[in-house]
XYZ file of C-alpha atoms in Angstrom:
202
model
C 0.000 0.000 0.000
C 1.611 3.247 -1.093
C 0.851 6.590 0.510
C -0.415 8.317 -2.642
C -3.355 5.921 -2.992
C -5.228 7.561 -0.123
C -5.067 11.129 -1.497
C -6.007 9.695 -4.890
C -9.039 8.007 -3.337
C -10.028 11.315 -1.737
C -9.659 13.110 -5.069
C -11.748 10.497 -6.885
C -14.532 10.636 -4.299
C -14.474 14.437 -4.333
C -14.902 14.516 -8.113
C -17.730 11.965 -8.052
C -19.557 13.704 -5.207
C -19.285 17.020 -7.019
C -20.554 15.508 -10.255
C -23.358 13.307 -8.890
C -24.324 14.699 -5.497
C -24.098 11.228 -3.933
C -22.976 11.205 -0.296
C -19.274 10.762 0.387
C -19.860 7.815 2.718
C -21.603 5.854 -0.029
C -18.426 6.142 -2.098
C -15.522 6.425 0.336
C -16.284 3.529 2.686
C -16.720 0.879 -0.052
C -13.592 2.252 -1.761
C -11.554 1.899 1.433
C -12.827 -1.628 2.056
C -12.935 -3.117 -1.435
C -10.025 -1.410 -3.198
C -7.647 -0.317 -0.449
C -8.078 -3.314 1.843
C -8.972 -1.361 4.984
C -10.816 -3.352 7.671
C -14.560 -2.591 7.490
C -14.932 -1.148 11.008
C -11.765 0.948 10.528
C -13.052 2.268 7.198
C -16.360 3.283 8.786
C -14.662 5.111 11.666
C -12.183 6.848 9.371
C -14.892 8.030 7.003
C -17.070 9.333 9.849
C -14.225 11.377 11.345
C -13.247 12.745 7.927
C -16.871 13.645 7.150
C -17.408 15.485 10.434
C -14.298 17.614 9.914
C -14.822 18.448 6.241
C -18.493 19.411 6.676
C -17.847 21.978 9.428
C -16.894 24.717 6.967
C -19.962 24.135 4.819
C -22.302 24.259 7.805
C -20.728 27.513 8.973
C -21.451 29.133 5.619
C -25.005 27.801 5.417
C -25.762 28.841 8.995
C -24.450 32.367 8.421
C -26.802 32.707 5.441
C -29.803 31.355 7.358
C -29.893 28.145 5.349
C -30.185 25.753 8.302
C -33.546 24.806 9.808
C -32.395 24.139 13.366
C -35.776 22.806 14.477
C -35.546 20.025 11.899
C -31.938 19.370 12.953
C -33.033 19.025 16.598
C -35.813 16.623 15.663
C -33.445 14.415 13.682
C -30.765 14.551 16.384
C -33.292 13.610 19.085
C -33.574 10.240 17.391
C -30.197 9.802 15.722
C -27.758 10.601 18.535
C -29.185 8.160 21.134
C -29.554 5.534 18.390
C -25.914 6.018 17.373
C -24.772 5.638 20.987
C -26.903 2.508 21.442
C -25.554 0.992 18.219
C -21.980 1.685 19.344
C -22.680 -0.047 22.651
C -24.194 -3.005 20.839
C -21.158 -3.282 18.567
C -18.839 -3.031 21.591
C -20.474 -5.948 23.397
C -20.255 -8.029 20.218
C -16.764 -9.204 21.033
C -15.945 -11.302 17.965
C -14.202 -9.241 15.264
C -15.486 -11.646 12.643
C -19.094 -11.139 13.689
C -18.641 -7.370 13.932
C -17.045 -7.094 10.492
C -19.741 -9.339 9.048
C -22.396 -6.987 10.415
C -20.595 -3.979 8.947
C -20.288 -5.574 5.503
C -23.957 -6.606 5.519
C -24.915 -3.121 6.659
C -22.846 -1.584 3.870
C -24.636 -3.683 1.257
C -28.064 -2.741 2.639
C -27.136 0.946 2.953
C -25.822 1.119 -0.613
C -28.988 -0.520 -1.950
C -31.228 1.842 0.031
C -29.196 4.859 -1.077
C -29.445 3.859 -4.737
C -33.201 3.324 -4.526
C -33.685 6.561 -2.602
C -31.748 8.663 -5.103
C -33.764 7.214 -7.991
C -37.053 7.772 -6.160
C -36.233 11.234 -4.758
C -38.353 13.256 -7.262
C -41.290 10.887 -6.794
C -41.086 11.090 -2.989
C -40.964 14.881 -3.185
C -44.128 14.952 -5.324
C -45.936 12.592 -2.938
C -44.892 14.610 0.102
C -45.912 17.880 -1.530
C -49.318 16.486 -2.531
C -50.083 15.150 0.955
C -48.812 18.330 2.607
C -51.120 20.510 0.467
C -54.206 18.272 0.493
C -54.009 16.968 4.086
C -52.082 19.664 5.973
C -53.399 19.009 9.503
C -52.565 15.271 9.772
C -49.346 15.801 7.819
C -48.106 18.454 10.247
C -49.262 16.360 13.215
C -47.148 13.360 12.235
C -44.213 15.356 10.851
C -42.272 15.747 14.165
C -42.530 12.114 15.406
C -41.736 10.762 11.939
C -38.656 12.991 11.797
C -37.462 11.626 15.156
C -38.137 8.049 14.001
C -36.182 8.639 10.798
C -33.390 10.034 12.971
C -33.302 6.748 14.904
C -32.947 4.764 11.668
C -30.251 7.080 10.322
C -28.344 6.992 13.616
C -28.084 3.207 13.608
C -27.329 2.936 9.898
C -24.659 5.645 9.881
C -22.945 4.198 12.962
C -22.805 0.772 11.378
C -21.820 1.816 7.853
C -21.025 5.597 7.736
C -23.598 5.788 4.900
C -26.942 7.546 4.987
C -26.618 10.874 6.798
C -26.296 12.786 3.528
C -27.808 10.748 0.717
C -30.674 9.073 2.582
C -31.225 11.998 4.929
C -31.800 14.472 2.124
C -34.224 12.158 0.321
C -36.317 11.670 3.456
C -36.339 15.394 4.215
C -37.713 16.299 0.775
C -40.652 14.009 1.559
C -41.273 15.208 5.124
C -40.646 18.923 4.456
C -41.561 19.476 0.783
C -42.642 23.107 1.238
C -40.568 24.173 4.219
C -37.104 23.235 2.964
C -35.860 24.918 -0.209
C -33.058 23.080 -2.050
C -30.315 25.193 -0.456
C -31.926 24.934 2.993
C -32.201 21.189 2.526
C -28.445 20.963 1.979
C -27.639 23.168 4.974
C -30.011 21.315 7.305
C -28.774 17.911 6.171
C -25.150 18.966 6.735
C -25.890 20.432 10.165
C -27.409 17.138 11.308
C -24.662 15.014 9.760
C -21.845 16.580 11.823
C -22.977 15.707 15.380
C -24.163 12.318 14.151
C -20.766 11.565 12.594
C -18.939 12.692 15.745
C -21.043 10.459 18.006
C -20.916 7.520 15.602
């Protein structure tokens, strides 16, 4: 393993993320595991730390411009942060490295499949969410907060296990739950603001 392969991997992921908008975790973690031979749990931890550091600057800019919906961030974090901590504890008590790595690899496969399906279905989910929000506003707004917390729980566990989901899956779910409230730029800022504390805990 030569040193330049890691910067090259970062460059490749950066180009692909810029061109496709797919979350960095969905690209970097499989690249580290499959091509660079990094142990699955090490790849997940490395990607989470890298993501939390690199997203800080972006969140600062979005927050300064008012492009972060902090209420939505709090709702997501209410579910995701305890779920991330619980998943970490569960992984810690699973003492066998073989079992733990098997869980991570299985989780990666599931997360990549979900991310692919979510990205394809994102416009459709946005249309459905917008239609329900306009035609049934009272029940929609009633269930919006608890559903956001529940989605946070799912994201917290998935991101802790695989490092995938906070960006790609999170943004897709938010366009369904907040089709009128979150503009495209506010969606990005809110998604980033939630991803940082989740990545740090995970």
